[in-house]
Tab-separated table of C-alpha atoms in Angstrom:
chain	number	residue	atom	x	y	z
A	1	GLY	CA	126.854	136.515	104.455
A	2	ASP	CA	127.949	136.428	100.842
A	3	ALA	CA	129.792	133.139	101.360
A	4	THR	CA	126.638	131.468	102.715
A	5	GLN	CA	124.529	132.742	99.822
A	6	SER	CA	127.164	131.577	97.341
A	7	THR	CA	127.189	128.117	98.927
A	8	ARG	CA	123.401	127.882	98.796
A	9	ALA	CA	123.371	128.970	95.150
A	10	ALA	CA	125.995	126.338	94.299
A	11	GLU	CA	124.012	123.648	96.115
A	12	LEU	CA	120.807	124.692	94.339
A	13	ALA	CA	122.530	124.509	90.951
A	14	GLN	CA	123.862	121.058	91.846
A	15	TYR	CA	120.425	119.805	92.912
A	16	VAL	CA	118.833	121.048	89.684
A	17	SER	CA	121.505	119.701	87.325
A	18	LEU	CA	121.677	116.389	89.205
A	19	THR	CA	117.928	115.718	89.124
A	20	ILE	CA	116.659	117.437	85.966
A	21	ALA	CA	117.073	114.208	83.978
A	22	ILE	CA	114.471	112.654	86.294
A	23	ALA	CA	112.000	115.285	85.047
A	24	GLY	CA	112.695	114.240	81.458
A	25	LEU	CA	112.350	110.582	82.396
A	26	GLN	CA	109.048	111.206	84.159
A	27	PHE	CA	107.754	113.150	81.162
A	28	GLY	CA	108.345	110.083	78.997
A	29	TRP	CA	106.861	107.748	81.585
A	30	SER	CA	103.737	109.917	81.892
A	31	VAL	CA	103.210	109.438	78.157
A	32	GLU	CA	103.260	105.665	78.722
A	33	THR	CA	101.138	105.539	81.879
A	34	GLY	CA	98.679	108.259	80.911
A	35	PHE	CA	98.107	107.464	77.250
A	36	GLY	CA	99.458	103.957	76.718
A	37	THR	CA	96.201	102.189	77.598
A	38	PRO	CA	93.953	104.331	75.329
A	39	TYR	CA	96.548	104.030	72.557
A	40	LEU	CA	96.715	100.219	72.751
A	41	LEU	CA	92.910	100.023	72.795
A	42	SER	CA	92.806	102.243	69.700
A	43	LEU	CA	95.130	99.801	67.918
A	44	GLY	CA	92.602	97.008	68.520
A	45	LEU	CA	94.105	95.272	71.558
A	46	ARG	CA	91.420	93.835	73.848
A	47	LYS	CA	91.077	95.512	77.248
A	48	SER	CA	91.544	92.173	78.999
A	49	LEU	CA	95.007	91.835	77.397
A	50	VAL	CA	96.215	95.368	78.183
A	51	SER	CA	97.043	94.356	81.754
A	52	LEU	CA	99.496	91.778	80.395
A	53	VAL	CA	101.328	94.581	78.603
A	54	TRP	CA	101.677	96.557	81.824
A	55	LEU	CA	103.152	93.497	83.511
A	56	ALA	CA	106.345	94.794	81.912
A	57	GLY	CA	106.533	97.567	84.531
A	58	PRO	CA	106.912	95.499	87.711
A	59	LEU	CA	108.752	92.737	85.840
A	60	SER	CA	111.392	95.096	84.479
A	61	GLY	CA	111.707	96.845	87.835
A	62	LEU	CA	112.230	93.541	89.611
A	63	ILE	CA	114.994	92.531	87.212
A	64	MET	CA	116.648	95.709	85.951
A	65	GLN	CA	116.919	98.005	88.964
A	66	PRO	CA	118.906	95.722	91.299
A	67	LEU	CA	120.905	94.246	88.411
A	68	VAL	CA	121.852	97.639	86.968
A	69	GLY	CA	122.739	98.867	90.447
A	70	ILE	CA	125.145	95.979	91.023
A	71	LEU	CA	126.695	96.079	87.538
A	72	SER	CA	127.190	99.848	87.628
A	73	ASP	CA	128.704	99.592	91.116
A	74	LYS	CA	131.479	97.501	89.571
A	75	SER	CA	131.863	99.516	86.347
A	76	THR	CA	135.375	100.876	85.778
A	77	SER	CA	134.453	102.961	82.720
A	78	ARG	CA	136.466	106.157	82.359
A	79	PHE	CA	133.148	108.002	81.979
A	80	GLY	CA	132.043	106.991	85.477
A	81	ARG	CA	130.029	104.178	87.005
A	82	ARG	CA	126.530	105.432	86.181
A	83	ARG	CA	126.974	107.590	83.066
A	84	PRO	CA	127.334	104.719	80.519
A	85	PHE	CA	124.116	103.121	81.802
A	86	ILE	CA	122.336	106.490	81.740
A	87	VAL	CA	123.307	107.218	78.140
A	88	GLY	CA	122.636	103.695	76.875
A	89	SER	CA	119.187	103.424	78.459
A	90	THR	CA	118.292	106.923	77.215
A	91	VAL	CA	119.074	105.962	73.613
A	92	CYS	CA	116.976	102.799	73.959
A	93	THR	CA	114.064	104.732	75.487
A	94	VAL	CA	114.104	107.322	72.692
A	95	LEU	CA	114.104	104.594	70.023
A	96	CYS	CA	111.156	102.857	71.695
A	97	LEU	CA	109.204	106.120	71.901
A	98	CYS	CA	109.735	106.692	68.179
A	99	VAL	CA	108.571	103.153	67.352
A	100	ILE	CA	105.447	103.596	69.508
A	101	GLY	CA	104.551	106.880	67.832
A	102	TRP	CA	104.947	105.540	64.295
A	103	THR	CA	103.888	101.911	64.778
A	104	ARG	CA	101.206	101.952	62.061
A	105	GLN	CA	103.546	103.599	59.558
A	106	ILE	CA	106.305	101.055	60.248
A	107	THR	CA	104.019	98.030	59.763
A	108	GLY	CA	102.126	99.483	56.811
A	109	GLY	CA	98.815	99.381	58.696
A	110	HIS	CA	98.758	95.602	59.294
A	111	GLU	CA	96.598	95.351	62.445
A	112	THR	CA	98.080	92.251	64.114
A	113	LEU	CA	101.661	93.248	63.344
A	114	THR	CA	100.972	96.778	64.585
A	115	ILE	CA	99.702	95.497	67.941
A	116	TRP	CA	102.655	93.141	68.382
A	117	LEU	CA	105.201	95.842	67.504
A	118	ALA	CA	103.601	98.296	69.944
A	119	VAL	CA	103.571	95.706	72.735
A	120	VAL	CA	107.234	94.798	72.153
A	121	ALA	CA	108.180	98.487	72.072
A	122	PHE	CA	106.396	99.109	75.377
A	123	TYR	CA	108.189	96.136	76.944
A	124	PHE	CA	111.614	97.286	75.784
A	125	MET	CA	110.846	100.837	76.906
A	126	ASP	CA	109.870	99.647	80.396
A	127	PHE	CA	113.187	97.824	80.755
A	128	ALA	CA	115.102	100.861	79.471
A	129	ILE	CA	113.213	103.254	81.755
A	130	ASN	CA	113.934	101.105	84.813
A	131	CYS	CA	117.617	100.968	83.880
A	132	LEU	CA	117.664	104.753	83.509
A	133	GLN	CA	115.746	105.324	86.737
A	134	ALA	CA	118.066	103.065	88.742
A	135	SER	CA	121.125	104.861	87.376
A	136	LEU	CA	119.743	108.339	88.017
A	137	ARG	CA	118.760	107.420	91.585
A	138	ALA	CA	122.140	105.824	92.219
A	139	ILE	CA	124.094	108.853	91.040
A	140	ILE	CA	122.276	110.984	93.637
A	141	VAL	CA	123.473	108.606	96.344
A	142	ASP	CA	126.993	108.681	94.898
A	143	VAL	CA	127.361	112.447	94.647
A	144	LEU	CA	125.623	113.811	97.746
A	145	PRO	CA	126.730	113.263	101.371
A	146	ALA	CA	124.371	111.700	103.915
A	147	SER	CA	123.337	115.105	105.307
A	148	ARG	CA	122.081	116.179	101.863
A	149	GLN	CA	120.425	112.922	100.760
A	150	ASP	CA	116.990	114.069	101.946
A	151	ALA	CA	117.292	117.368	100.070
A	152	GLY	CA	118.511	115.568	96.950
A	153	THR	CA	115.639	113.088	96.903
A	154	ALA	CA	113.199	115.915	97.671
A	155	TRP	CA	114.472	117.672	94.550
A	156	ALA	CA	114.067	114.427	92.610
A	157	SER	CA	110.443	114.317	93.784
A	158	ARG	CA	109.961	117.904	92.595
A	159	MET	CA	111.390	117.045	89.209
A	160	ILE	CA	109.017	114.085	88.991
A	161	GLY	CA	106.198	116.544	89.682
A	162	VAL	CA	107.438	118.868	86.948
A	163	GLY	CA	107.671	115.964	84.497
A	164	ASN	CA	104.183	114.744	85.373
A	165	VAL	CA	102.616	118.207	85.112
A	166	THR	CA	104.238	118.850	81.741
A	167	GLY	CA	103.447	115.393	80.393
A	168	TYR	CA	99.771	115.377	81.345
A	169	LEU	CA	99.365	118.990	80.186
A	170	MET	CA	100.737	117.998	76.778
A	171	GLY	CA	98.262	115.123	76.701
A	172	PHE	CA	95.341	117.435	77.444
A	173	LEU	CA	96.238	119.936	74.695
A	174	ASP	CA	95.328	119.448	71.039
A	175	LEU	CA	98.922	118.999	69.936
A	176	VAL	CA	98.160	118.004	66.339
A	177	HIS	CA	96.744	121.468	65.672
A	178	LEU	CA	99.327	123.299	67.786
A	179	LEU	CA	102.420	121.444	66.498
A	180	PRO	CA	101.460	119.779	63.199
A	181	PHE	CA	105.100	119.637	62.029
A	182	LEU	CA	105.916	117.087	64.787
A	183	GLY	CA	103.451	114.437	63.615
A	184	SER	CA	100.020	113.731	62.228
A	185	THR	CA	98.611	112.020	65.351
A	186	HIS	CA	98.469	112.928	69.014
A	187	MET	CA	100.760	110.047	70.020
A	188	GLN	CA	103.333	110.978	67.369
A	189	VAL	CA	103.612	114.547	68.662
A	190	LEU	CA	103.735	113.347	72.279
A	191	THR	CA	106.513	110.825	71.652
A	192	THR	CA	108.527	113.373	69.651
A	193	ILE	CA	108.353	115.920	72.461
A	194	ALA	CA	109.094	113.266	75.089
A	195	SER	CA	112.164	112.047	73.185
A	196	THR	CA	113.510	115.591	72.821
A	197	VAL	CA	112.917	116.514	76.458
A	198	LEU	CA	114.524	113.293	77.694
A	199	GLY	CA	117.599	113.747	75.519
A	200	VAL	CA	118.147	117.372	76.567
A	201	THR	CA	117.663	116.794	80.306
A	202	VAL	CA	119.915	113.729	80.374
A	203	ALA	CA	122.599	115.691	78.517
A	204	ILE	CA	122.432	118.414	81.188
A	205	THR	CA	122.802	115.911	84.037
A	206	CYS	CA	125.677	114.055	82.374
A	207	TYR	CA	127.552	117.244	81.485
A	208	PHE	CA	127.287	119.094	84.800
A	209	THR	CA	127.542	116.133	87.207
A	210	SER	CA	131.065	115.174	88.187
A	211	GLU	CA	131.457	111.415	88.605
A	212	LYS	CA	134.721	109.786	89.615
A	213	PRO	CA	135.591	106.584	87.735
A	214	LEU	CA	135.954	103.504	89.903
A	215	VAL	CA	139.549	102.320	90.256
A	216	ARG	CA	139.650	98.589	90.913
A	217	PRO	CA	142.513	97.379	93.114
A	218	PRO	CA	145.010	95.217	91.162
A	219	THR	CA	144.404	92.290	93.521
A	220	GLU	CA	140.623	92.333	93.041
A	221	ALA	CA	139.358	89.855	90.490
A	222	ASN	CA	136.756	90.925	87.994
A	223	ASP	CA	134.305	88.070	88.440
A	224	SER	CA	131.216	88.669	86.300
A	225	LEU	CA	129.229	86.023	88.165
A	226	GLU	CA	129.890	87.779	91.451
A	227	ALA	CA	127.378	90.500	90.545
A	228	PHE	CA	124.640	87.937	90.026
A	229	ARG	CA	125.499	86.122	93.229
A	230	ALA	CA	125.455	89.400	95.150
A	231	LEU	CA	121.969	90.113	93.802
A	232	PHE	CA	120.613	87.186	95.810
A	233	THR	CA	122.984	87.008	98.784
A	234	SER	CA	122.594	90.710	99.620
A	235	LEU	CA	118.847	90.267	100.133
A	236	ARG	CA	119.500	88.178	103.237
A	237	SER	CA	121.829	90.613	104.967
A	238	LEU	CA	120.579	94.063	104.008
A	239	PRO	CA	120.263	96.603	106.836
A	240	LEU	CA	116.997	96.279	108.726
A	241	VAL	CA	115.947	99.789	107.705
A	242	ILE	CA	116.262	98.931	104.007
A	243	LYS	CA	114.488	95.583	104.442
A	244	ARG	CA	111.517	97.296	106.056
A	245	THR	CA	111.463	99.924	103.326
A	246	PHE	CA	111.416	97.213	100.646
A	247	ARG	CA	108.532	95.392	102.351
A	248	ILE	CA	106.435	98.545	102.509
A	249	GLN	CA	107.232	99.336	98.866
A	250	LEU	CA	106.150	95.837	97.811
A	251	PHE	CA	102.607	96.340	99.085
A	252	ALA	CA	102.388	100.056	98.292
A	253	TRP	CA	103.161	99.494	94.612
A	254	ILE	CA	100.422	96.885	94.347
A	255	GLY	CA	98.186	99.932	94.648
A	256	TRP	CA	100.314	102.399	92.690
A	257	PHE	CA	100.678	100.396	89.475
A	258	PRO	CA	96.935	100.131	88.695
A	259	PHE	CA	96.503	103.769	89.692
A	260	LEU	CA	99.193	104.995	87.290
A	261	PHE	CA	98.265	102.823	84.308
A	262	TYR	CA	94.477	102.996	84.620
A	263	GLY	CA	93.871	106.419	86.181
A	264	THR	CA	93.192	108.044	82.817
A	265	THR	CA	91.022	105.130	81.649
A	266	TYR	CA	89.098	105.131	84.957
A	267	VAL	CA	88.005	108.740	84.493
A	268	ALA	CA	87.415	108.218	80.763
A	269	ASP	CA	85.046	105.303	81.444
A	270	LEU	CA	83.062	107.413	83.914
A	271	TYR	CA	82.844	110.168	81.293
A	272	VAL	CA	81.653	107.761	78.585
A	273	ALA	CA	79.018	106.294	80.936
A	274	ALA	CA	77.691	109.784	81.728
A	275	HIS	CA	77.636	110.992	78.086
A	276	SER	CA	76.679	107.838	76.188
A	277	THR	CA	73.291	109.314	75.231
A	278	ASP	CA	74.585	112.732	74.127
A	279	GLY	CA	74.933	111.722	70.498
A	280	GLY	CA	78.064	111.492	68.412
A	281	SER	CA	80.162	108.479	67.583
A	282	GLU	CA	81.603	106.159	70.198
A	283	ALA	CA	85.150	107.087	69.126
A	284	GLU	CA	84.490	110.809	69.618
A	285	THR	CA	82.974	110.220	73.052
A	286	MET	CA	85.932	108.049	74.043
A	287	GLU	CA	88.386	110.717	72.821
A	288	ARG	CA	86.649	113.349	74.962
A	289	GLY	CA	86.702	110.912	77.870
A	290	THR	CA	90.437	110.381	77.414
A	291	ARG	CA	90.954	114.145	77.505
A	292	ALA	CA	88.902	114.287	80.709
A	293	GLY	CA	91.163	111.584	82.142
A	294	SER	CA	94.240	113.531	81.044
A	295	LEU	CA	92.888	116.634	82.774
A	296	ALA	CA	92.298	114.634	85.971
A	297	MET	CA	95.862	113.304	85.898
A	298	PHE	CA	97.106	116.837	85.224
A	299	VAL	CA	95.382	118.009	88.413
A	300	HIS	CA	96.932	115.011	90.178
A	301	ALA	CA	100.361	116.084	88.908
A	302	LEU	CA	99.799	119.674	90.097
A	303	ALA	CA	98.882	118.424	93.571
A	304	SER	CA	101.976	116.225	93.573
A	305	LEU	CA	104.239	119.089	92.537
A	306	ALA	CA	102.795	121.405	95.194
A	307	SER	CA	103.201	118.690	97.832
A	308	SER	CA	106.822	118.080	96.838
A	309	LEU	CA	107.519	121.784	97.398
A	310	ILE	CA	105.696	122.116	100.726
A	311	LEU	CA	105.967	118.811	102.612
A	312	PRO	CA	109.799	118.691	102.870
A	313	MET	CA	109.608	121.845	105.004
A	314	PHE	CA	107.658	119.866	107.624
A	315	THR	CA	109.898	116.796	107.853
A	316	TYR	CA	113.297	115.986	109.293
A	317	SER	CA	115.716	113.184	108.521
A	318	ALA	CA	117.927	110.991	110.655
A	319	ALA	CA	121.119	112.492	109.225
A	320	VAL	CA	120.130	116.070	110.127
A	321	GLY	CA	117.812	115.542	113.093
A	322	LEU	CA	114.974	117.714	114.356
A	323	PRO	CA	115.977	121.381	113.861
A	324	GLN	CA	116.142	123.370	117.061
A	325	GLN	CA	114.845	126.922	117.189
A	326	GLN	CA	117.634	129.211	118.389
A	327	PRO	CA	116.447	131.856	120.893
A	328	GLY	CA	117.470	135.346	119.964
A	329	PRO	CA	116.717	138.973	120.730
A	330	ARG	CA	113.199	140.084	119.941
A	331	SER	CA	112.943	142.277	116.881
A	332	LEU	CA	110.752	145.315	116.492
A	333	SER	CA	110.164	144.401	112.849
A	334	VAL	CA	106.661	143.086	112.196
A	335	LEU	CA	107.882	140.761	109.432
A	336	SER	CA	110.587	139.304	111.687
A	337	ASN	CA	108.062	138.595	114.422
A	338	ILE	CA	105.661	136.982	111.952
A	339	LYS	CA	108.501	134.806	110.616
A	340	ARG	CA	109.452	133.799	114.170
A	341	VAL	CA	105.854	132.780	114.933
A	342	LEU	CA	105.548	130.824	111.685
A	343	ASP	CA	108.854	129.076	112.333
A	344	GLY	CA	107.575	128.088	115.777
A	345	ILE	CA	104.382	126.646	114.302
A	346	ARG	CA	106.386	124.795	111.653
A	347	ALA	CA	108.695	123.338	114.317
A	348	ARG	CA	105.675	121.946	116.208
A	349	LEU	CA	104.232	120.373	113.058
A	350	MET	CA	107.434	118.691	111.874
A	351	VAL	CA	107.408	114.903	111.670
A	352	SER	CA	110.013	112.292	110.782
A	353	LEU	CA	110.342	110.844	107.311
A	354	PRO	CA	108.765	107.465	108.263
A	355	THR	CA	105.814	109.228	109.912
A	356	MET	CA	105.236	111.346	106.801
A	357	TRP	CA	105.368	108.200	104.676
A	358	ALA	CA	102.870	106.374	106.890
A	359	MET	CA	100.439	109.312	106.772
A	360	SER	CA	100.651	109.452	102.969
A	361	LEU	CA	99.903	105.732	102.657
A	362	VAL	CA	96.819	106.117	104.864
A	363	ILE	CA	95.606	108.962	102.613
A	364	PHE	CA	96.193	106.846	99.499
A	365	SER	CA	94.344	103.862	100.974
A	366	LEU	CA	91.304	105.953	101.926
A	367	ALA	CA	91.248	107.586	98.486
A	368	MET	CA	91.256	104.189	96.775
A	369	LEU	CA	88.350	103.030	98.959
A	370	LEU	CA	86.356	106.077	97.830
A	371	THR	CA	86.486	104.853	94.220
A	372	LEU	CA	83.985	102.129	95.225
A	373	VAL	CA	81.252	104.746	95.717
A	374	THR	CA	82.287	107.285	93.043
A	375	SER	CA	80.264	107.685	89.854
A	376	THR	CA	81.046	111.224	88.616
A	377	VAL	CA	84.045	112.584	86.732
A	378	PHE	CA	84.459	115.535	89.132
A	379	VAL	CA	84.679	113.412	92.282
A	380	ALA	CA	86.991	110.932	90.550
A	381	SER	CA	89.247	113.808	89.501
A	382	MET	CA	89.369	115.074	93.088
A	383	ILE	CA	90.326	111.588	94.301
A	384	LEU	CA	93.184	111.510	91.811
A	385	ALA	CA	94.267	114.969	92.986
A	386	ILE	CA	94.342	113.839	96.634
A	387	CYS	CA	96.516	110.901	95.595
A	388	GLY	CA	99.007	113.467	94.301
A	389	ILE	CA	99.980	114.163	97.930
A	390	SER	CA	100.802	110.511	98.520
A	391	TRP	CA	102.588	110.204	95.187
A	392	ALA	CA	104.934	113.099	96.046
A	393	VAL	CA	105.883	111.363	99.304
A	394	ALA	CA	106.270	107.976	97.571
A	395	MET	CA	108.784	109.497	95.141
A	396	TRP	CA	110.792	111.108	97.933
A	397	VAL	CA	110.775	109.490	101.393
A	398	PRO	CA	111.698	105.837	100.575
A	399	PHE	CA	114.681	106.969	98.521
A	400	SER	CA	115.767	109.372	101.281
A	401	ILE	CA	115.701	106.595	103.871
A	402	ILE	CA	117.665	104.208	101.646
A	403	GLY	CA	120.125	106.905	100.557
A	404	GLU	CA	120.859	107.945	104.153
A	405	THR	CA	121.360	104.313	105.132
A	406	ILE	CA	123.780	103.663	102.283
A	407	ARG	CA	125.791	106.827	102.894
A	408	GLY	CA	125.787	106.117	106.624
A	409	VAL	CA	127.309	102.701	106.032
A	410	ALA	CA	129.777	104.203	103.554
A	411	SER	CA	131.125	106.391	106.382
A	412	LEU	CA	131.996	103.321	108.493
A	413	PRO	CA	135.638	102.448	109.167
A	414	TYR	CA	137.309	100.252	106.592
A	415	GLU	CA	137.078	97.193	108.871
A	416	SER	CA	133.297	97.493	108.969
A	417	GLN	CA	133.057	97.860	105.209
A	418	MET	CA	134.901	94.580	104.782
A	419	HIS	CA	131.708	92.883	105.988
A	420	ALA	CA	129.781	94.570	103.166
A	421	ALA	CA	128.754	93.449	99.702
A	422	PRO	CA	128.076	95.935	96.900
A	423	VAL	CA	124.587	97.027	96.005
A	424	SER	CA	123.367	100.105	94.173
A	425	GLY	CA	125.203	103.143	95.509
A	426	ASP	CA	127.740	101.788	98.018
A	427	TYR	CA	128.341	98.907	100.413
A	428	VAL	CA	125.450	98.006	102.645
A	429	GLN	CA	125.553	94.263	103.230
A	430	LEU	CA	126.148	94.384	106.968
A	431	SER	CA	124.584	92.635	109.898
A	432	ASN	CA	121.959	94.812	111.579
A	433	ASN	CA	124.224	95.427	114.592
A	434	ASP	CA	126.876	97.020	112.380
A	435	ILE	CA	124.711	99.843	111.037
A	436	PRO	CA	125.232	103.318	112.514
A	437	MET	CA	121.720	104.374	111.586
A	438	GLU	CA	118.941	105.897	113.616
A	439	VAL	CA	117.495	104.339	116.767
A	440	ILE	CA	113.813	103.822	116.069
A	441	ASP	CA	111.772	105.424	118.811
A	442	ASP	CA	108.052	105.808	119.384
A	443	HIS	CA	107.889	108.426	116.656
A	444	GLY	CA	109.548	106.193	114.083
A	445	LEU	CA	112.886	107.978	113.948
A	446	GLY	CA	115.359	109.080	116.561
A	447	GLN	CA	118.945	110.199	116.894
A	448	ASP	CA	121.923	108.681	115.126
A	449	ALA	CA	123.402	105.724	116.916
A	450	ASP	CA	127.130	105.333	117.410
A	451	PRO	CA	128.862	102.853	115.128
A	452	GLN	CA	129.304	99.466	116.732
A	453	PRO	CA	132.676	97.731	116.498
A	454	VAL	CA	132.765	94.754	114.171
A	455	PRO	CA	133.985	91.567	115.909
A	456	PRO	CA	136.764	89.702	114.120
A	457	SER	CA	135.657	86.923	111.835
A	458	THR	CA	135.783	83.444	113.332
A	459	GLU	CA	135.901	81.739	109.956
């Protein structure tokens, strides 16, 4: 009825406003991953040293994401727990983007100083982006109930797809001729657009998302060192589901980081090798190769966006369970019968979130093996496009699993939560027997288990 449609419209508006900042963030990150390597090479940095610059990505993620999660969990700011971190990291990211775009102008063209300033700016931006990403992911867990965590993270994955598509499309276009008033170089125009998009999208999320400030009990001490201690002690007693997710992510991102930072360069090198005898300067050939790499990553982003729209319809989560088809009277309408048949096919094809994740990792692994025998730009571009399927799942399923676990633990009785320690989102430091999460069956995911009573402490 009208009430159901109104509820769905309200939920849709909430999903969009809650996750649109992730699209702006991903737009800025696509500028770094897609064009950072060619830009640093153009400044004169040796290719062998570029990898040391991109060490900032995993290093900042290792430090900032858990630390920001713990510190924001304890924040008692009147603006909310996550909003101050979101705004602060956004300002830092925008400043770093501006420095990267105008590095030569700031240093007066001094080559060594230009390289050092660009490297420092990329490092600071990586730390700021990880702070922003952790805060935006955490606010999804805070705002949405467990039954809507999967939908919320699916929308975050879609926004990542939108940000990637837009970012790589901007990189492929000749922006200096299209928007000369935004800068005199391609990187200047890109960083200007990225800064504007990030600022606008973050403003939308902060304005329309309601976040309750944390009220600390008067008896609770505000121990600053407790956050740092919890960062290490919580690793030992995290729920088993989250531990397994972290282990998979550790090895999966060993493959994802080189893919993201060198995908454009990989295609560009193949292009240069195929067109080295066509005439023209080396710089012109490399510029065309970079555009070919940008186009390949744009196709990858399109595949990722399409996957993020389609794949969630064929998965189910632990919080919701496998949807059951309700038998009803047969309709004489042809469209109704077609819909009923399609729904039946969809029900047979549905898989659990862990199964979908495992399938995507197999696809990614096979695609990476194909790069050993690939020598043409077209085939390399198709490999990158196939990886878009896996990337959509990587930006959705792990966060759904963790979000459902955290919200599931948050629904425990107060006595159970007393055995918890804070991490990003809520309280999850429980022994494995205390977690009312899914029972893992042969398919990887089963029905919700009943909460187990917590025995009294013997200490």
